[in-house]
Short mmCIF file of C-alpha atoms in Angstrom, two decimals:
data_model
loop_
_atom_site.label_atom_id
_atom_site.label_comp_id
_atom_site.label_asym_id
_atom_site.label_seq_id
_atom_site.Cartn_x
_atom_site.Cartn_y
_atom_site.Cartn_z
CA MET A 1 86.77 89.18 118.87
CA VAL A 2 87.68 90.64 122.27
CA GLU A 3 85.36 92.26 124.78
CA PHE A 4 86.13 95.72 126.03
CA LYS A 5 84.75 98.46 128.20
CA PHE A 6 85.53 102.10 128.92
CA TYR A 7 86.26 103.55 132.36
CA ASP A 8 85.32 107.21 132.82
CA LYS A 9 87.90 108.82 135.14
CA LYS A 10 85.67 111.75 136.04
CA GLU A 11 82.68 109.63 137.00
CA LYS A 12 84.92 106.88 138.38
CA LYS A 13 82.87 104.10 136.86
CA PHE A 14 82.56 101.98 133.76
CA VAL A 15 80.36 103.56 131.05
CA SER A 16 78.60 102.36 127.92
CA PRO A 17 80.77 102.04 124.81
CA TYR A 18 78.47 104.61 123.22
CA ARG A 19 79.49 107.14 125.88
CA GLY A 20 83.13 106.36 125.57
CA SER A 21 85.83 108.14 123.62
CA GLU A 22 84.51 110.28 120.76
CA ASN A 23 87.48 109.28 118.54
CA VAL A 24 86.51 105.67 118.94
CA TRP A 25 82.87 106.30 118.21
CA LYS A 26 83.73 108.05 114.96
CA ALA A 27 85.98 105.19 113.84
CA ARG A 28 83.73 102.36 115.09
CA TYR A 29 83.01 100.95 111.64
CA LYS A 30 86.66 101.03 110.57
CA LEU A 31 87.66 99.31 113.85
CA GLY A 32 84.95 96.65 113.50
CA ILE A 33 83.29 97.36 116.84
CA TRP A 34 80.13 95.42 117.41
CA ASP A 35 78.27 95.94 120.68
CA LYS A 36 81.00 95.51 123.32
CA SER A 37 83.64 93.65 121.29
CA ILE A 38 86.22 94.45 118.65
CA HIS A 39 88.31 92.47 116.15
CA ASP A 40 91.50 91.27 117.75
CA ASP A 41 93.79 92.98 115.27
CA ASN A 42 92.15 96.40 115.82
CA LEU A 43 92.62 96.41 119.61
CA ASN A 44 95.93 98.29 119.41
CA LYS A 45 94.41 100.93 117.12
CA MET A 46 91.50 101.45 119.53
CA TYR A 47 93.95 101.71 122.49
CA ASN A 48 95.86 104.47 120.73
CA LEU A 49 92.67 106.44 120.10
CA VAL A 50 91.54 106.14 123.76
CA LYS A 51 95.01 106.88 125.05
CA ASN A 52 94.80 110.41 123.48
CA ASN A 53 91.63 111.13 125.51
CA ASN A 54 92.45 111.92 129.14
CA ASN A 55 88.88 111.23 130.37
CA PHE A 56 88.73 107.50 129.54
CA GLU A 57 90.65 104.29 130.06
CA LEU A 58 90.22 101.14 127.97
CA TYR A 59 89.81 97.77 129.61
CA PHE A 60 89.68 94.52 127.65
CA LYS A 61 89.19 90.85 128.50
CA LEU A 62 92.42 88.93 128.93
CA ASN A 63 92.38 85.42 130.45
CA ASN A 64 88.71 85.68 131.54
CA SER A 65 89.11 88.98 133.41
CA PHE A 66 89.18 92.62 132.35
CA VAL A 67 92.55 94.35 132.46
CA LEU A 68 93.71 97.90 131.82
CA ALA A 69 94.89 98.21 128.23
CA ASN A 70 98.53 99.01 127.93
CA ASN A 71 101.30 97.97 125.51
CA VAL A 72 102.34 94.97 127.57
CA ASN A 73 98.81 93.55 127.98
CA ILE A 74 97.96 94.08 124.37
CA LYS A 75 101.17 92.36 123.25
CA GLU A 76 100.40 89.38 125.48
CA PHE A 77 96.84 89.19 124.18
CA LEU A 78 97.98 89.30 120.55
CA LYS A 79 100.69 86.67 121.20
CA ASP A 80 98.11 84.32 122.83
CA THR A 81 95.67 84.95 119.96
CA LYS A 82 98.27 84.09 117.32
CA LYS A 83 99.27 80.96 119.22
CA ASN A 84 95.65 79.81 119.50
CA ASN A 85 95.01 80.51 115.80
CA LYS A 86 97.85 78.25 114.75
CA LYS A 87 96.39 75.24 116.52
#
């Protein structure tokens, strides 16, 4: 599970996951969202949903700090997750 949060570009602040992207809210059960975290393997799907909404940005926890979700950061996270699961 990975923690996440939404940044509202209009309000210029982080908002509750319940006020975040409507696409994500509709798909929350399919994505496995619980409170402020999501299953690791669904992070990329959630990023793609948020990316289509111009009002919000997705941040997730990578190496103990929140980073802006993009293809590079997500690939790094998934690579680290797979490496840790093999141990």
